[in-house]
Tab-separated table of C-alpha atoms and ligand atoms in Angstrom:
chain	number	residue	atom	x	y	z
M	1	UNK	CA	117.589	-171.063	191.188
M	2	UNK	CA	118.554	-168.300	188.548
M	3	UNK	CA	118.059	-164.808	189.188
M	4	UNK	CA	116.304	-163.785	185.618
M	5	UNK	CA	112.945	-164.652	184.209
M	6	UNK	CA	111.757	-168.019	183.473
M	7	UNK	CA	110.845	-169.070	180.183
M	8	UNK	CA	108.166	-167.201	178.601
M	9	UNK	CA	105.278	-169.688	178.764
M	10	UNK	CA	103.991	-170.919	175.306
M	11	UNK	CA	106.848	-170.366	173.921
M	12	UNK	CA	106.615	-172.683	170.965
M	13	UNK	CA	103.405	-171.223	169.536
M	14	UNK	CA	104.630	-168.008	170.166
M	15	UNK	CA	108.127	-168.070	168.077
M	16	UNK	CA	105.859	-170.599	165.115
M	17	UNK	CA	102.818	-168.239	165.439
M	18	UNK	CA	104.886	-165.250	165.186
M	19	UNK	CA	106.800	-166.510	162.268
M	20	UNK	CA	104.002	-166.967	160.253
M	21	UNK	CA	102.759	-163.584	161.795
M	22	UNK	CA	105.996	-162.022	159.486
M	23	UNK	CA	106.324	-164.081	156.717
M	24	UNK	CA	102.211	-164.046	156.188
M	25	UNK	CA	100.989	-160.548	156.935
M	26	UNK	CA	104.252	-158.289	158.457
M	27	UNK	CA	106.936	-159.122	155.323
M	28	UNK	CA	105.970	-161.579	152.894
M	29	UNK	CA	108.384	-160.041	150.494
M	30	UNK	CA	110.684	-162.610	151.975
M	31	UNK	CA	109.278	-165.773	150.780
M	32	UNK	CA	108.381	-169.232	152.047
M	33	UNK	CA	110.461	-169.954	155.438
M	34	UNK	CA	109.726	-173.621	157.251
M	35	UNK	CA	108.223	-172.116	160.742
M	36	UNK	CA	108.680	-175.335	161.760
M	37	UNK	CA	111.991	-176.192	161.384
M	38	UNK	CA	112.615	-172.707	162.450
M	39	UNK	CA	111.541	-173.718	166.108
M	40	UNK	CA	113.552	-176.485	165.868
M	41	UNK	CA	117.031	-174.764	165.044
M	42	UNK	CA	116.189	-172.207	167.551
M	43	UNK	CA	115.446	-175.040	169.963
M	44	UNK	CA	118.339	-177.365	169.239
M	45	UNK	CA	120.390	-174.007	169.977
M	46	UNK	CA	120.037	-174.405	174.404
M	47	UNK	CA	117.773	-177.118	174.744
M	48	UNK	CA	119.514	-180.677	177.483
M	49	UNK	CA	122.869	-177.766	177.565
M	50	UNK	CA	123.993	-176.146	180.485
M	51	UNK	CA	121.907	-172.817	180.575
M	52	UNK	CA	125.575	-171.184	181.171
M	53	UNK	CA	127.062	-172.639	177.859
M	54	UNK	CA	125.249	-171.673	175.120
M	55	UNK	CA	127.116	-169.702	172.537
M	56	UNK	CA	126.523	-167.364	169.375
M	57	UNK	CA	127.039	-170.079	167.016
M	58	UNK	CA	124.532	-172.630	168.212
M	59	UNK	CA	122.135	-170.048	166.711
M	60	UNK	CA	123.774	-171.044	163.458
M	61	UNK	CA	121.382	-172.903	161.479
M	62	UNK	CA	118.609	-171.243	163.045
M	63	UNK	CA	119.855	-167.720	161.582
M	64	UNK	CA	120.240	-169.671	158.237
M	65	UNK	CA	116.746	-170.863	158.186
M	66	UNK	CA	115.440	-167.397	159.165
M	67	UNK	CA	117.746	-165.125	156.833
M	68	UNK	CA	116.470	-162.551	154.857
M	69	UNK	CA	117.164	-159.414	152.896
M	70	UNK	CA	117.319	-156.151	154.784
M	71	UNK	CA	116.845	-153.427	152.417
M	72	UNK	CA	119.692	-150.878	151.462
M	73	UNK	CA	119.026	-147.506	153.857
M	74	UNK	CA	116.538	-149.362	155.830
M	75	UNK	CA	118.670	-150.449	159.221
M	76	UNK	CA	117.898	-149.020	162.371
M	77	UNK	CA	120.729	-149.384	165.316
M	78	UNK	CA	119.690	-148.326	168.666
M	79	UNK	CA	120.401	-148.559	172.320
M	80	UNK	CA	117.926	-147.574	175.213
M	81	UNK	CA	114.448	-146.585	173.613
M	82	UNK	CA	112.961	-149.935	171.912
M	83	UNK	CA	109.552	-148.863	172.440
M	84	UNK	CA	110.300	-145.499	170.380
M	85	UNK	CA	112.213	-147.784	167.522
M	86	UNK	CA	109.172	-150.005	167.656
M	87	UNK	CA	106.639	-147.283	166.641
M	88	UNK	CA	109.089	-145.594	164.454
M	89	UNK	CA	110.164	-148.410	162.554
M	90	UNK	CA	106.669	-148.869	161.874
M	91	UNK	CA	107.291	-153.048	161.732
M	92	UNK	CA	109.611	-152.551	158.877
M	93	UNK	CA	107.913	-149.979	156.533
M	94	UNK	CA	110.053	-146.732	157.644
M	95	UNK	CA	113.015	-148.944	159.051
M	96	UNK	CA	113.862	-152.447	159.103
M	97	UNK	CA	115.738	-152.574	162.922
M	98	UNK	CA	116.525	-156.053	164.473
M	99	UNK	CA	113.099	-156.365	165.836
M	100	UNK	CA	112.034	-156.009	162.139
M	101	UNK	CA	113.787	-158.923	160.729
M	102	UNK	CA	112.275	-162.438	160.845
M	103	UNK	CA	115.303	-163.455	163.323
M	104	UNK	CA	114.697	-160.539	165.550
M	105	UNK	CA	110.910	-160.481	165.444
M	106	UNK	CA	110.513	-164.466	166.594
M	107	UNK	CA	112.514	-163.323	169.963
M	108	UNK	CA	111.689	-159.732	170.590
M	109	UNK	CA	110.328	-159.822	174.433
M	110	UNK	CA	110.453	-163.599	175.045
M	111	UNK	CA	113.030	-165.335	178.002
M	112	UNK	CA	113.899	-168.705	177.286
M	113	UNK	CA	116.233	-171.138	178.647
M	114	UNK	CA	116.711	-175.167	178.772
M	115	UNK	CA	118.585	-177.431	181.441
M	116	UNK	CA	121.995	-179.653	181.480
M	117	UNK	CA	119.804	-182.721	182.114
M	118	UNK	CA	116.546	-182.354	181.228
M	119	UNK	CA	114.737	-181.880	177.522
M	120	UNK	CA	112.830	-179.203	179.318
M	121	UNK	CA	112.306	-175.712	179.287
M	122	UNK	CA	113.029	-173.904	182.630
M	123	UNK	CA	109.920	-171.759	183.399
M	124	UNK	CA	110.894	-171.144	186.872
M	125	UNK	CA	113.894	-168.880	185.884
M	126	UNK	CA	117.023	-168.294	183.334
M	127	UNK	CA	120.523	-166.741	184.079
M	128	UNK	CA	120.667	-163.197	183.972
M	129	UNK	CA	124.119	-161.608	182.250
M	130	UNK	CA	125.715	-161.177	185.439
M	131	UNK	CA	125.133	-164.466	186.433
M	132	UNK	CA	126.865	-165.511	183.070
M	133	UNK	CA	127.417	-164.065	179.689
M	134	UNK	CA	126.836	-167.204	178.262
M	135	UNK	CA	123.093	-167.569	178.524
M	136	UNK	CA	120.282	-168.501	176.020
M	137	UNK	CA	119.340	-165.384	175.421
M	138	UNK	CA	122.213	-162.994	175.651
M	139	UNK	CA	124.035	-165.677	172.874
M	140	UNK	CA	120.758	-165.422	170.780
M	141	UNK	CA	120.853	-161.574	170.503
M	142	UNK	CA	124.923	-161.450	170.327
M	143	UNK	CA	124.291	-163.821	167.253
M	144	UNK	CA	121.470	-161.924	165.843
M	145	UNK	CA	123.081	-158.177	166.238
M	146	UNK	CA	126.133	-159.952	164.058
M	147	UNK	CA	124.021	-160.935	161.584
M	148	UNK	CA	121.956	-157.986	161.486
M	149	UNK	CA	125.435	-156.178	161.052
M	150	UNK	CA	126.991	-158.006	158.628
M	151	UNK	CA	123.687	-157.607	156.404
M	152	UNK	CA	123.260	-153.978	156.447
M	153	UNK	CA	124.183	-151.592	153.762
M	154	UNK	CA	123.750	-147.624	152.044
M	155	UNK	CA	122.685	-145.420	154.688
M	156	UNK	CA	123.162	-146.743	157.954
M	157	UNK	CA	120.763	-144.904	160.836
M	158	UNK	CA	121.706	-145.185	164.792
M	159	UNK	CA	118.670	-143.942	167.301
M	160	UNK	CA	120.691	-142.989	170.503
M	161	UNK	CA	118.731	-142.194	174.210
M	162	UNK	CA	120.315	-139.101	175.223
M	163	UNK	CA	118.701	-139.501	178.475
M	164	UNK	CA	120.381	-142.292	179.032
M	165	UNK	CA	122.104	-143.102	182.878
M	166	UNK	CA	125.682	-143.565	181.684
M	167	UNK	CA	125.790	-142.586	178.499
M	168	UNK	CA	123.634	-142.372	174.631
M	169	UNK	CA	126.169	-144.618	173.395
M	170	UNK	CA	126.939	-147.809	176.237
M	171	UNK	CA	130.167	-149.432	176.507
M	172	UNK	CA	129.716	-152.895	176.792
M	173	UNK	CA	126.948	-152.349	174.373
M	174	UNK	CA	125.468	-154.637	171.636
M	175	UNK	CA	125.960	-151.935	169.306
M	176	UNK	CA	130.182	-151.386	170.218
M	177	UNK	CA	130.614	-154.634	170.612
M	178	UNK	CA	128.892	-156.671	168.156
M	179	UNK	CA	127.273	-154.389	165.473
M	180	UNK	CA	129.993	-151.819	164.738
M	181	UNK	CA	132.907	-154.668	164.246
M	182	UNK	CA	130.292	-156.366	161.924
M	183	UNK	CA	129.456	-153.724	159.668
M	184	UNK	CA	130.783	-154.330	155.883
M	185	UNK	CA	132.441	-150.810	155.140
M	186	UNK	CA	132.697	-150.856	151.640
M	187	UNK	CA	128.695	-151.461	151.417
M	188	UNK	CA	128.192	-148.196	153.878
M	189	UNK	CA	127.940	-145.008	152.476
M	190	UNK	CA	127.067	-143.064	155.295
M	191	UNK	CA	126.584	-143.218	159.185
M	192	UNK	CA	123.439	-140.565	160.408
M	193	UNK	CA	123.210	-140.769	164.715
M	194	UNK	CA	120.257	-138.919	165.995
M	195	UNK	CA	120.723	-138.404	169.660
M	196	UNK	CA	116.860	-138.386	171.287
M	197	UNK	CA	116.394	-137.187	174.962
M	198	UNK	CA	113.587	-138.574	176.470
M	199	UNK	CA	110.121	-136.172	176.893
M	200	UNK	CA	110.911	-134.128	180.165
M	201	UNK	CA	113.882	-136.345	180.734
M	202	UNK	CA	117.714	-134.882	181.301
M	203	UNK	CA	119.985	-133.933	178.258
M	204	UNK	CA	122.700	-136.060	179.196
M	205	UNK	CA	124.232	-136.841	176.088
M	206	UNK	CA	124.300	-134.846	172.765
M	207	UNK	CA	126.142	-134.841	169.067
M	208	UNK	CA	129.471	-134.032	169.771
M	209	UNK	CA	129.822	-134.306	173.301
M	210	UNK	CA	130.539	-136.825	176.281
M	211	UNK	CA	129.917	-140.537	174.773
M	212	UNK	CA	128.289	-139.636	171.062
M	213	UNK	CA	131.542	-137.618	170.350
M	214	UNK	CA	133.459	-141.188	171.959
M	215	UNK	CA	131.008	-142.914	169.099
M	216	UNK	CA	131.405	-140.427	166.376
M	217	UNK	CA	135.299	-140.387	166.857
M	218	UNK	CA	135.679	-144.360	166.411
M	219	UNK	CA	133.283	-144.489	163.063
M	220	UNK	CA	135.138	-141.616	161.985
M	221	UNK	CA	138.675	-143.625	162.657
M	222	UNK	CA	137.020	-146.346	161.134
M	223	UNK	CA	136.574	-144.181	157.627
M	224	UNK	CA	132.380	-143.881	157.852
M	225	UNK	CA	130.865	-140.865	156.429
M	226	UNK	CA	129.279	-139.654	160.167
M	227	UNK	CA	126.219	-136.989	160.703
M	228	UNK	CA	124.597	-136.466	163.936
M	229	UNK	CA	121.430	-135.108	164.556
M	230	UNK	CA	120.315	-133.608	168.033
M	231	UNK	CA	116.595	-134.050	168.543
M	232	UNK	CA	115.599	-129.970	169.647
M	233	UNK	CA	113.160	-130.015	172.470
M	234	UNK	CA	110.809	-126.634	171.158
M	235	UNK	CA	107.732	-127.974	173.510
M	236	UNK	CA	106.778	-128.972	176.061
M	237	UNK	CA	105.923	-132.719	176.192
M	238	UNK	CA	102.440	-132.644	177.288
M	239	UNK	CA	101.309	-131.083	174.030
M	240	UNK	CA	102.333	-133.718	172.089
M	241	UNK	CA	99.983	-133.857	169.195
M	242	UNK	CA	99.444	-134.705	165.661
M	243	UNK	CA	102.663	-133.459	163.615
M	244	UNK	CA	100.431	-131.183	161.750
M	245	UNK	CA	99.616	-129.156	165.227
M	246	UNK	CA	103.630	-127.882	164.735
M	247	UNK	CA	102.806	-128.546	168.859
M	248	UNK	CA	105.524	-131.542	168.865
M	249	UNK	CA	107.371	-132.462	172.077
M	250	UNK	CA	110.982	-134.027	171.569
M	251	UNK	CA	110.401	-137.470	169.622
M	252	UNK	CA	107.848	-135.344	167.330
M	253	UNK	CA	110.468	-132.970	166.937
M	254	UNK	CA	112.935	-135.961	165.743
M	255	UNK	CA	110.219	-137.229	163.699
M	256	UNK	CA	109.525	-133.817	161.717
M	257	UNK	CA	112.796	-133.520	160.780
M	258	UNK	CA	113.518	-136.605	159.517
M	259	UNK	CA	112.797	-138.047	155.794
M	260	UNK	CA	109.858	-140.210	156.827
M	261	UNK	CA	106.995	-140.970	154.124
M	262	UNK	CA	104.133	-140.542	156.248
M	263	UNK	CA	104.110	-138.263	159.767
M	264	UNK	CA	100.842	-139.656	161.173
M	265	UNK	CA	102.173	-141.806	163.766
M	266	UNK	CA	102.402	-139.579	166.732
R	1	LIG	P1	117.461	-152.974	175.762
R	1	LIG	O1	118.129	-153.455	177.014
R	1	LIG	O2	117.043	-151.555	175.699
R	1	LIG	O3	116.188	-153.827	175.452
R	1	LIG	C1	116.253	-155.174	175.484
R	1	LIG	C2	114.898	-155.670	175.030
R	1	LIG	O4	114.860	-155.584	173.620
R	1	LIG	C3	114.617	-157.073	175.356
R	1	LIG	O5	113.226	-157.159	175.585
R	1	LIG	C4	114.984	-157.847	174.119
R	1	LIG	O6	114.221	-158.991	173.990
R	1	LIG	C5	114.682	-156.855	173.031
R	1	LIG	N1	115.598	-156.766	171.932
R	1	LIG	C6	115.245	-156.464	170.663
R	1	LIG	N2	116.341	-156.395	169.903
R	1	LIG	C7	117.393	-156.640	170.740
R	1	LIG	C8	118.745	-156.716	170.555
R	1	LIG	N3	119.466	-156.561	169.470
R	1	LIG	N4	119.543	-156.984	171.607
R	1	LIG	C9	119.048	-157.209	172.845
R	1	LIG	N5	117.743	-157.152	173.057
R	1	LIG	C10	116.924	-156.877	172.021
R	1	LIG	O7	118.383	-153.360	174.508
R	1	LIG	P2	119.958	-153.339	174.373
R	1	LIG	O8	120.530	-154.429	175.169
R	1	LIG	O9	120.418	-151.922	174.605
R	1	LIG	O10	120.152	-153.733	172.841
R	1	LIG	C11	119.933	-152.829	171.863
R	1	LIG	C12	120.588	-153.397	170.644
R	1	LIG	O11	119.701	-153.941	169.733
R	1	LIG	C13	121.267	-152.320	169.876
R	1	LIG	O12	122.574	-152.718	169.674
R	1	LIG	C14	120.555	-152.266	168.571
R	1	LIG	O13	121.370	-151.795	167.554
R	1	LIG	C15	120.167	-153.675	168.455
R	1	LIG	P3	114.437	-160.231	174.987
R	1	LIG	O14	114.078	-161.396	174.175
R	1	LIG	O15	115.877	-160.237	175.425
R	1	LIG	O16	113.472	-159.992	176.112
R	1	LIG	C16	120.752	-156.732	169.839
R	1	LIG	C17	120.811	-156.982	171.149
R	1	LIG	O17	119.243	-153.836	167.424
């Protein structure tokens, strides 16, 4: 009956599996979490509600239960290239984005949904944003970017598609709407945007122009320290290579020139 995605099946085991997945082998550096009650919370959030009114705060206790450190100069913002913030996060050892954290990490991927009269899961199909705002999932990740916000501190980084159909910087967006409002400004020292076209795609959107100068503008207002860095497309994408082959196509280029410990990922 709704337009989105079903439940992901097996979801259970996969948000308890995967949460002893992060607190076993991905991050164990944040200490004993009940994976349990951590499907619970996360349950008690949508489950026997009307799929159309779940809100932010019914994540509540499940963001409580999941909460965790994220290192100074470790978040990663982003909007339109998860796949690239996957690898280049590295699961948390370059950057810790949202996908990184034990909140983000249960969720990353999955649909879910529940029904107004019914302890079930809906596995036939969930309401997509349009259909309403107030869905499982869109309230899960509205929640989540908050938190992720509010927790982040020192060097800030923001990973922008400049590729992107409308824009490198969205508006609506999870990161203007929910993420910039939440960051704590007197734990930020500094703001770095690197805009990143995609390999052989359009340069739609660089530092300083069209919707990154919009972005860079409002942090400025806001009194954050601001770089941007353009990623510099010297090659072409098919020789994409090990770093070392100085052969890089456009994310290699972005990855050459930033501070990263190792360069062996590409
Ligand atoms: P999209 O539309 O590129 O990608 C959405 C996909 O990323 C979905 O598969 C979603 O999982 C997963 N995901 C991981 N983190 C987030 C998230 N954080 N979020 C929404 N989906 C997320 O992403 P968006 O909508 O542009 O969101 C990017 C935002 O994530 C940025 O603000 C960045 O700073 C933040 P699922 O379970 O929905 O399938 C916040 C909102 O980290």
């Amino acid at each position: 009956k709704w337009k989105g995605e079903g439940t992901t099946q097996n979801l259970e085991s996969i948000v308890i599996g995967r949460c002893y997945d992060y607190i076993r082998i991905v991050n164990p550096a944040v200490g004993e979490k009940n994976c349990s009650q951590i499907w619970e919370a996360f349950k008690s959030a949508f489950i026997n509600k009307n799929p159309c009114s779940i809100l932010p705060k019914d994540y509540e206790l499940f963001i409580n239960l999941t909460l965790h450190t994220i290192p100074p100069n470790k978040s990663l913002f982003w909007e339109n290239n998860q796949l690239l913030v996957n690898s280049f996060a590295d699961r948390g050892r370059r950057y810790m984005s949202l996908g990184d954290t034990l909140f983000g990490f249960v969720a990353d991927f999955l649909y879910w949904c529940g029904q107004a009269d019914s302890p079930g899961l809906d596995y036939e199909s969930c309401p997509t944003t349009t259909e309403c705002e107030n869905n499982a999932v869109d309230s899960f990740w509205r929640m989540a970017s908050i938190t992720y916000a509010q927790h982040s501190s020192g060097v800030i980084h923001v990973l922008l598609n400049g590729s992107a159909d409308g824009g490198a910087y969205p508006q609506p967006g999870f990161f203007a709407d929910y993420e910039i409002p939440n960051l704590q400004k007197d734990k930020i020292s500094q703001i770095v945007i690197w805009v990143v076209d995609d390999i052989e795609g359009p340069d739609i959107d660089s530092c300083g122009v069209n919707t990154v100068r919009t972005l860079e503008t409002r942090l400025k207002t806001l009194g954050y320290d601001v770089t941007c860095t353009d990623n510099n497309k010297s090659a072409p994408a098919a020789q994409r290579g090990p770093i070392s082959s100085d052969r890089g196509g456009s994310w290699n280029k972005l990855i050459c020139d930033l501070p990263c410990e190792s360069k062996d990922i590409w």
